[in-house]
Short mmCIF file of C-alpha atoms in Angstrom, two decimals:
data_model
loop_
_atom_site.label_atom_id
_atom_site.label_comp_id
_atom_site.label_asym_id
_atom_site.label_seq_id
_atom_site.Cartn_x
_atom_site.Cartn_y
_atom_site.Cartn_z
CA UNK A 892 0.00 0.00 0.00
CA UNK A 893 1.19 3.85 -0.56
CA UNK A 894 2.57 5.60 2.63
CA UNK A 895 -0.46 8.10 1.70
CA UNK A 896 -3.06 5.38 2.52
CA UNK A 897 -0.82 4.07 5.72
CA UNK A 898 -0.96 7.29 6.53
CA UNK A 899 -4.73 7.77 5.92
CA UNK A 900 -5.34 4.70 8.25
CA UNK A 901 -3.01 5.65 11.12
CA UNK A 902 -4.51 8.88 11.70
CA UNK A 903 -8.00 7.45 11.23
CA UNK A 904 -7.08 4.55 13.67
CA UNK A 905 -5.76 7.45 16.21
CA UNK A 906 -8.70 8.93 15.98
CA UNK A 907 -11.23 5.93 16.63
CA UNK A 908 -12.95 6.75 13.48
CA UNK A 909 -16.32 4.95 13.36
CA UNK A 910 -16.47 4.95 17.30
CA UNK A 911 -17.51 1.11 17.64
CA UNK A 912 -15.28 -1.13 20.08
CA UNK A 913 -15.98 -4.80 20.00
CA UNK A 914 -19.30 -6.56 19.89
CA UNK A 915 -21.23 -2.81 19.14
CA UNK A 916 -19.51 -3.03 15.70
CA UNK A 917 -20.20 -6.43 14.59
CA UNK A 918 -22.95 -7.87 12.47
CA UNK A 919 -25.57 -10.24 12.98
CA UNK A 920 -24.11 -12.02 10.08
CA UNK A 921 -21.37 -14.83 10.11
CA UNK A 922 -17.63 -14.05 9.52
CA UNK A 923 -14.65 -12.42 11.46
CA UNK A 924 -15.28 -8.76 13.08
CA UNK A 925 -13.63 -6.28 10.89
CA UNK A 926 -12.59 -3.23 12.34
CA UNK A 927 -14.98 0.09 11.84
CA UNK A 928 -11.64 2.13 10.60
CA UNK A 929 -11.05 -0.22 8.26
CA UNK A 930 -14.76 -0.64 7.49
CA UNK A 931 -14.54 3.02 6.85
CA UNK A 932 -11.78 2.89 5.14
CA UNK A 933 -12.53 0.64 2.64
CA UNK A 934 -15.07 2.77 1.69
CA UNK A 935 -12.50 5.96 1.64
CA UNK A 936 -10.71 3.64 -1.22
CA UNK A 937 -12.97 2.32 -3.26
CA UNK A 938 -15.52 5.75 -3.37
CA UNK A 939 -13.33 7.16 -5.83
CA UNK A 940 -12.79 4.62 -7.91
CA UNK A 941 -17.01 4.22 -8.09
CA UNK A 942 -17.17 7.80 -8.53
CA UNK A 943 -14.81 8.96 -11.33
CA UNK A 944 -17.59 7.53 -13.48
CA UNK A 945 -19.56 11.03 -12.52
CA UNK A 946 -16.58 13.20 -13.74
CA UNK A 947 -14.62 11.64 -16.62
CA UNK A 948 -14.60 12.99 -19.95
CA UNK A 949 -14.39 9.86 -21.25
CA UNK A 950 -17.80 8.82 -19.58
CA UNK A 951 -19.17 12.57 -20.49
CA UNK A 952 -18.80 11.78 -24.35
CA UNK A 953 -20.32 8.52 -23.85
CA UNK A 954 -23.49 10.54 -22.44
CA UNK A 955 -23.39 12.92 -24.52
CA UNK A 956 -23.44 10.42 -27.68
CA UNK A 957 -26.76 9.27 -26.45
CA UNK A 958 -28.45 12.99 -26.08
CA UNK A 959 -27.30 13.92 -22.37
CA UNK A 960 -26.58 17.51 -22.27
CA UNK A 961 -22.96 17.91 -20.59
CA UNK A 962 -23.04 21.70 -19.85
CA UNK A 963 -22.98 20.32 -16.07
CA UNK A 964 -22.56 17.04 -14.91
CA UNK A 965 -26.35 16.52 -13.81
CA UNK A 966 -28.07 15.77 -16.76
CA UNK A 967 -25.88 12.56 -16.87
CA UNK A 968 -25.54 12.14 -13.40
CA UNK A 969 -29.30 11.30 -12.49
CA UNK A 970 -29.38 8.36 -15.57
CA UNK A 971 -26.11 7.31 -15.26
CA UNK A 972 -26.74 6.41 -11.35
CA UNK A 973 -30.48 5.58 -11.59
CA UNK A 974 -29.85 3.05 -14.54
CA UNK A 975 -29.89 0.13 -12.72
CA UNK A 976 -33.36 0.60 -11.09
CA UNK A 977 -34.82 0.51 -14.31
CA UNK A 978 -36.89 3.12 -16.18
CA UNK A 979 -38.76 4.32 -12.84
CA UNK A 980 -39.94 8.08 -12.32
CA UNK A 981 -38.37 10.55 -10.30
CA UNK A 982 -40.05 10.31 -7.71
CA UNK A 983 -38.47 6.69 -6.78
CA UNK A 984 -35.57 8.22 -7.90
CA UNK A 985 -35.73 10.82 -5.37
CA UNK A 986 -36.16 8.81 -2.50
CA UNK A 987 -33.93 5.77 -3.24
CA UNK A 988 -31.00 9.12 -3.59
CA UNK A 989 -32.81 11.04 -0.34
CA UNK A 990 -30.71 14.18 0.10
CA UNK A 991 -31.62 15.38 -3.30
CA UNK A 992 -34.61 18.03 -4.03
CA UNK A 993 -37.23 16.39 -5.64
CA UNK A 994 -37.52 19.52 -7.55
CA UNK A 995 -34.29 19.04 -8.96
CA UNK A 996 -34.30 15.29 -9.36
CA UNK A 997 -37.66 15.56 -11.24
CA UNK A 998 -35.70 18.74 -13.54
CA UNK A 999 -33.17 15.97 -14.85
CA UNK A 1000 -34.31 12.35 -14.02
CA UNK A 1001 -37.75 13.07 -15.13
CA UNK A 1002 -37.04 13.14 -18.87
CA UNK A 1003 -34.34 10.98 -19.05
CA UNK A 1004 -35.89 7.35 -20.21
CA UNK A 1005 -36.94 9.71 -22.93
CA UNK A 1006 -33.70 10.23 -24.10
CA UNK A 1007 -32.24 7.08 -24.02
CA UNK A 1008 -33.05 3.07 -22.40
CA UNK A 1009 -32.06 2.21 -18.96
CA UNK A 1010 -30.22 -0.36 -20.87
CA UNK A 1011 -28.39 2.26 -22.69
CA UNK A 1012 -27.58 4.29 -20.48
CA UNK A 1013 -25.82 1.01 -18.60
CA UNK A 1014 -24.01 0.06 -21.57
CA UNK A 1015 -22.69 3.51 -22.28
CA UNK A 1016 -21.59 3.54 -18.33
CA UNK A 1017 -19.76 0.88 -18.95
CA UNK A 1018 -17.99 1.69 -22.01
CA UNK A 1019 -17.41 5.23 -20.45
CA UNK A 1020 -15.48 3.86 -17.54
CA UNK A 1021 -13.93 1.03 -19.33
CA UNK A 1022 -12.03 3.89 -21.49
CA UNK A 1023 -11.53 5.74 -18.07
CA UNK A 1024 -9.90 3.28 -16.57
CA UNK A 1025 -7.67 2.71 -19.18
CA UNK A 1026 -6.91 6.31 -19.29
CA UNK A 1027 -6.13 6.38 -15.38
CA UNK A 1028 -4.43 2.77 -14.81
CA UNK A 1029 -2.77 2.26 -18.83
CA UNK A 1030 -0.13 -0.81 -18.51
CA UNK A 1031 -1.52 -1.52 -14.89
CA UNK A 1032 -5.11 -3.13 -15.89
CA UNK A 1033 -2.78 -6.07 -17.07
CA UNK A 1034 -1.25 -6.53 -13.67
CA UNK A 1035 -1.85 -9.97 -11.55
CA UNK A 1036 -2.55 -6.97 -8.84
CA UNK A 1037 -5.11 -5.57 -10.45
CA UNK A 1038 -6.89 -8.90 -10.75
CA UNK A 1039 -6.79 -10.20 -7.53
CA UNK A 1040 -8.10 -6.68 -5.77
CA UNK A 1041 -10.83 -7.37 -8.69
CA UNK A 1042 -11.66 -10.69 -7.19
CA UNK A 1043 -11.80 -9.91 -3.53
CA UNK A 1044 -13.71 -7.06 -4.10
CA UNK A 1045 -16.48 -8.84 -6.01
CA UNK A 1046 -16.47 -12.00 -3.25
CA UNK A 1047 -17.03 -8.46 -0.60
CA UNK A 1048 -20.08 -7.37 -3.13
CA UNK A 1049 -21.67 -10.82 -3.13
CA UNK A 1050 -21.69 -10.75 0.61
CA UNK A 1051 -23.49 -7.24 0.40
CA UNK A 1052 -26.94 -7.90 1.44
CA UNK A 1053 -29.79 -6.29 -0.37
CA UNK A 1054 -32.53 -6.29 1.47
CA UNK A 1055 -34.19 -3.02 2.15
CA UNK A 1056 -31.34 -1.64 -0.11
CA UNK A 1057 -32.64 -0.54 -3.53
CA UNK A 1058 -29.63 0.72 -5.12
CA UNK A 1059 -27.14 -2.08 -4.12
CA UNK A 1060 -29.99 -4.47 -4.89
CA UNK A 1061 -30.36 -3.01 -8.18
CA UNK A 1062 -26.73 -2.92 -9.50
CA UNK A 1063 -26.32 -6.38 -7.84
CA UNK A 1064 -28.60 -7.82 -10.30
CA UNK A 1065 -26.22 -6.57 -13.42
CA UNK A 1066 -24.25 -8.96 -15.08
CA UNK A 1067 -20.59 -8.97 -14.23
CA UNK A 1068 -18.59 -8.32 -17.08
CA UNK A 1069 -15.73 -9.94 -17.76
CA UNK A 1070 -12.52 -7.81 -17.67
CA UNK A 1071 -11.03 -7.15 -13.99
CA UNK A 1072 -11.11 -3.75 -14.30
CA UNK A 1073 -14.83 -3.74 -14.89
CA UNK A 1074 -15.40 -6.35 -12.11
CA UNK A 1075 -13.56 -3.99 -9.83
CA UNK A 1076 -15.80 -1.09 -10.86
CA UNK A 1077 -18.97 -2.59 -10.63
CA UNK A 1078 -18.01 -4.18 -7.16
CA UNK A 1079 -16.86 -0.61 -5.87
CA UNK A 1080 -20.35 0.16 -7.04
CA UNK A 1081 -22.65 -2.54 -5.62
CA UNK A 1082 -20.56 -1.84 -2.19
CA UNK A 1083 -21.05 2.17 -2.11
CA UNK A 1084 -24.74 1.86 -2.47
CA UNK A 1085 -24.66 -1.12 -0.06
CA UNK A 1086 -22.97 1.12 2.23
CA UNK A 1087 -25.46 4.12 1.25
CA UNK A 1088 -28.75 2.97 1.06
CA UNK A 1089 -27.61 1.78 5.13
CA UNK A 1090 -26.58 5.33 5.74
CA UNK A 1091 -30.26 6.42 4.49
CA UNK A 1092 -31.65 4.16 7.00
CA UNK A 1093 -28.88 5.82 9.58
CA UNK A 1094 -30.44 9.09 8.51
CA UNK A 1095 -33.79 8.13 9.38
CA UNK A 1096 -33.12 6.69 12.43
CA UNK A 1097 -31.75 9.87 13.69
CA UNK A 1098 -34.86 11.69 12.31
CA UNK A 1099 -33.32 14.05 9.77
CA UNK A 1100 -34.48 14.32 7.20
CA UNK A 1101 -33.36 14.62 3.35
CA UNK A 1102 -32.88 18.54 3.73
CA UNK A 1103 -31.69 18.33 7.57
CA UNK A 1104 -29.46 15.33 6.69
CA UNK A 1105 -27.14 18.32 4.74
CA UNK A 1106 -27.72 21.03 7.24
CA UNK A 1107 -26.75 18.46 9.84
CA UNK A 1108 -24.00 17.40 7.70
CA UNK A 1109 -22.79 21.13 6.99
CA UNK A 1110 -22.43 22.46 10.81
CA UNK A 1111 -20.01 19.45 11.67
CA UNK A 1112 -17.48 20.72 8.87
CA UNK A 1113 -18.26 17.86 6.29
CA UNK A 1114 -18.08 20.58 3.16
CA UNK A 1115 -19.40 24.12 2.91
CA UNK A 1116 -22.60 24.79 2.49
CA UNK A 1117 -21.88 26.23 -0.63
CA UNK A 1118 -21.43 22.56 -1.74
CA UNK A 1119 -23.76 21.08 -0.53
CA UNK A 1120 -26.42 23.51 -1.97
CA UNK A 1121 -25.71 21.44 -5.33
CA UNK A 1122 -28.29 18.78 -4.27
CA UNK A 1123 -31.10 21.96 -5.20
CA UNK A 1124 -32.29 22.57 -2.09
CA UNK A 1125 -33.64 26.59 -2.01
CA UNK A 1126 -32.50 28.94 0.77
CA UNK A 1127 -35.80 28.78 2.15
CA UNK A 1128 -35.69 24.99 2.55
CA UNK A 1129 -32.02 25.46 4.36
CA UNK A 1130 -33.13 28.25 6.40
CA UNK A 1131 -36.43 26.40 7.37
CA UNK A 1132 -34.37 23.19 8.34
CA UNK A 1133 -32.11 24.49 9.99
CA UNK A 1134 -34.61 26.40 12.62
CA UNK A 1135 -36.10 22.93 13.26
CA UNK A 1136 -32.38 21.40 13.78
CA UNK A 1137 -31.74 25.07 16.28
CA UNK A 1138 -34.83 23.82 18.13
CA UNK A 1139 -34.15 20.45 18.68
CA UNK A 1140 -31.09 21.95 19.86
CA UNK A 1141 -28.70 20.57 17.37
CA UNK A 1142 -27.58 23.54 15.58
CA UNK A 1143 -26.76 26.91 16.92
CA UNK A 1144 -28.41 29.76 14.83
CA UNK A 1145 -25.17 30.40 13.23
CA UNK A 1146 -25.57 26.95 11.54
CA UNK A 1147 -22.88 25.33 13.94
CA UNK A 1148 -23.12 22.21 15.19
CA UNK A 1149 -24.31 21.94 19.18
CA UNK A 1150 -22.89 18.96 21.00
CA UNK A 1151 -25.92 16.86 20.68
CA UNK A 1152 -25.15 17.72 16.89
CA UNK A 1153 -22.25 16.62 16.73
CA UNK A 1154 -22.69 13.67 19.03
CA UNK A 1155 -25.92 12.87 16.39
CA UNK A 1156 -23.75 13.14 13.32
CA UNK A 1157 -20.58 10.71 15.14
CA UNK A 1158 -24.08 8.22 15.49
CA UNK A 1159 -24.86 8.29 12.30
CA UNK A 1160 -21.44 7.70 10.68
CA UNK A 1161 -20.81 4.55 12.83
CA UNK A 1162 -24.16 3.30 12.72
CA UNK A 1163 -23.29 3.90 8.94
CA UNK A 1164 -20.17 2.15 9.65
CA UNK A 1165 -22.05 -1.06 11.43
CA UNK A 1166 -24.47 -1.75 8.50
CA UNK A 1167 -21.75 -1.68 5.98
CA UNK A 1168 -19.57 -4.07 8.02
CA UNK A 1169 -21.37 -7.00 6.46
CA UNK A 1170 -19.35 -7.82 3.39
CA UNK A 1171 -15.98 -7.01 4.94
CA UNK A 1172 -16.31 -9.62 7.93
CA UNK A 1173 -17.28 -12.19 5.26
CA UNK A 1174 -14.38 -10.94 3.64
CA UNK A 1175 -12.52 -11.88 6.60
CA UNK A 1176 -10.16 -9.31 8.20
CA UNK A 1177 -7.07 -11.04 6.19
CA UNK A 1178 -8.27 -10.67 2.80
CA UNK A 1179 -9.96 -7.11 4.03
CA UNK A 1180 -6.42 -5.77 4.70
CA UNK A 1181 -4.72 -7.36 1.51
CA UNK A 1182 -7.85 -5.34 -0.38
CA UNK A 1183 -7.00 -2.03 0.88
CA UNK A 1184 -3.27 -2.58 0.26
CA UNK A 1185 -4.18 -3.42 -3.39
CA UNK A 1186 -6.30 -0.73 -3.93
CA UNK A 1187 -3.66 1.93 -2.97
CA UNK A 1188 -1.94 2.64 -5.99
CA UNK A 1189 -5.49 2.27 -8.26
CA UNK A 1190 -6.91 4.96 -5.28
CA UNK A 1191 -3.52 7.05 -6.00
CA UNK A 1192 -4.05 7.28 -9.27
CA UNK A 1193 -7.77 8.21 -9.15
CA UNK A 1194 -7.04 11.62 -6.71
CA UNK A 1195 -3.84 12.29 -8.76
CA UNK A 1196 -5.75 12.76 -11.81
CA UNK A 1197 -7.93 15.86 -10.77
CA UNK A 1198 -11.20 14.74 -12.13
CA UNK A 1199 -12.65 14.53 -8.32
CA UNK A 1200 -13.80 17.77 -7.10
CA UNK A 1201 -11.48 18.96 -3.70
CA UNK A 1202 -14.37 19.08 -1.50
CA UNK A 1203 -17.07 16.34 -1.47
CA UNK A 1204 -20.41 16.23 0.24
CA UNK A 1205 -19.86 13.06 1.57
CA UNK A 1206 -17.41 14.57 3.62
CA UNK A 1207 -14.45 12.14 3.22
CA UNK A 1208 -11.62 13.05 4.97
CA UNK A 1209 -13.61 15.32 7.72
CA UNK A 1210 -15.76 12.82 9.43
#
């Protein structure tokens, strides 16, 4: 693994990221206990390699060759993500994504079928990060490496249980194509939903809800508000969630997090943490650790490339 991801694990490790010790973090599933940091960390690897598929040019042409508009990445976003579910309206859209207005999902998701198949769309998302990939990695899609992180990672997304999870559930149910560099993709992907439809439920359980979940998210330092105002929310919405966060005594009016906020949010990540444990103690701690030591270079190459944005509103890196 590169010292940068050592690095990224020490300090997360130091910090008792995820904040569950022993039994509170394990599963009701069978398998070894995994640690939350390296639960969590997992994630922190394998999020960017999902994720490049909403920022590459090579994807963008791809979308835009079947009538996507790529002024902004939204137009290709909202299709490119909701493919799997099949060609459902926006308003299943909006809640299987949750933080999202519905306003905004409906501006972009609602005529997309009419531009082009679910089926489509998945094929072109697949080409798109096929040529990505080959862009990023080059001579290193051949390596024996490359193949084996591909493997483990797909035995962690068959463990992913999909119950309750419509996302993972749906990309779970696409066939697994046959190069390890695809296998690798579409495992990151069946593994971030996994891991995101269970924060949704996280969300919920804390009572926030899509529009709070972002104020909430905002006063602990996750991004700026700036940023997350890109999920369409107005500045009435904001304002009007955030009173009802200041009178549950969450936020201050200032739109800083209280210590019950912030105690809230550090629930929500490690409950967040606990439901994605799943696949990783099948996994086995072993083959958990020789995944995230594979996936360091592939990760490297991802953030060296620039596509990412800086600042992200899953707040990676500052929760």
């Amino acid at each position: 693994m590169s010292q940068h991801v050592d690095k990224a694990v020490e300090g997360e490790e130091a910090e008792g990221v995820g904040g569950l010790e022993g039994a509170e973090g394990q599963e009701a599933v069978s398998g070894e206990f995994v640690e939350p940091a390296r639960v969590r960390q997992l994630w922190h690897l394998l999020e960017p390699l999902h994720a490049v598929l909403y920022y590459a040019p090579e994807v963008s042409e791809e979308a835009a060759a079947l009538g996507y508009g790529t002024s902004d990445r939204w137009p290709g976003y909202f299709p490119l993500r909701a493919a799997p579910l099949g060609p459902v309206g926006a308003g299943r859209i909006a809640s299987a994504f949750y933080s999202f207005s519905p306003r905004m999902v409906a501006r972009y998701a609602g005529p997309a079928w009419g531009t082009a198949s679910p089926q489509e769309v998945l094929a072109a998302r697949l080409r798109g990060i096929d040529r990505t990939y080959r862009t990023l990695f080059g001579d290193r899609l051949a390596d024996p490496e490359l193949a084996e992180a591909a493997a483990l990672a797909r035995r962690a997304a068959g463990a992913a249980g999909t119950a309750g999870r419509p996302l993972a559930a749906a990309n779970a149910e696409l066939p697994w194509p046959e190069a390890p560099h695809l296998q690798l993709w579409q495992a990151a992907t069946i593994l971030r939903e996994h891991r995101g439809d269970g924060h949704i439920a996280a969300l919920l359980l804390a009572d926030l809800d899509p529009v709070e979940s972002l104020v909430s998210f905002a006063a602990v330092g996750a991004a700026s508000v700036e940023r997350f105002e890109s999920r369409g929310w107005s500045g009435q919405e904001w304002s009007a969630a955030r009173a009802r966060l200041v009178a549950r005594g969450l936020v201050r009016a200032d739109g800083t997090a209280t210590e019950a906020g912030r105690a809230l949010r550090r629930d929500v990540e490690e409950h967040t943490d606990r439901l994605a444990a799943a696949p990783w103690r099948v996994l086995g701690r072993a083959d958990s650790d020789r995944l995230a030591h594979l996936l360091g270079d592939y990760w490297v190459a991802v953030l060296s490339s620039g596509l990412l944005p800086s600042e992200s509103t899953l707040g990676i890196g500052r929760v």
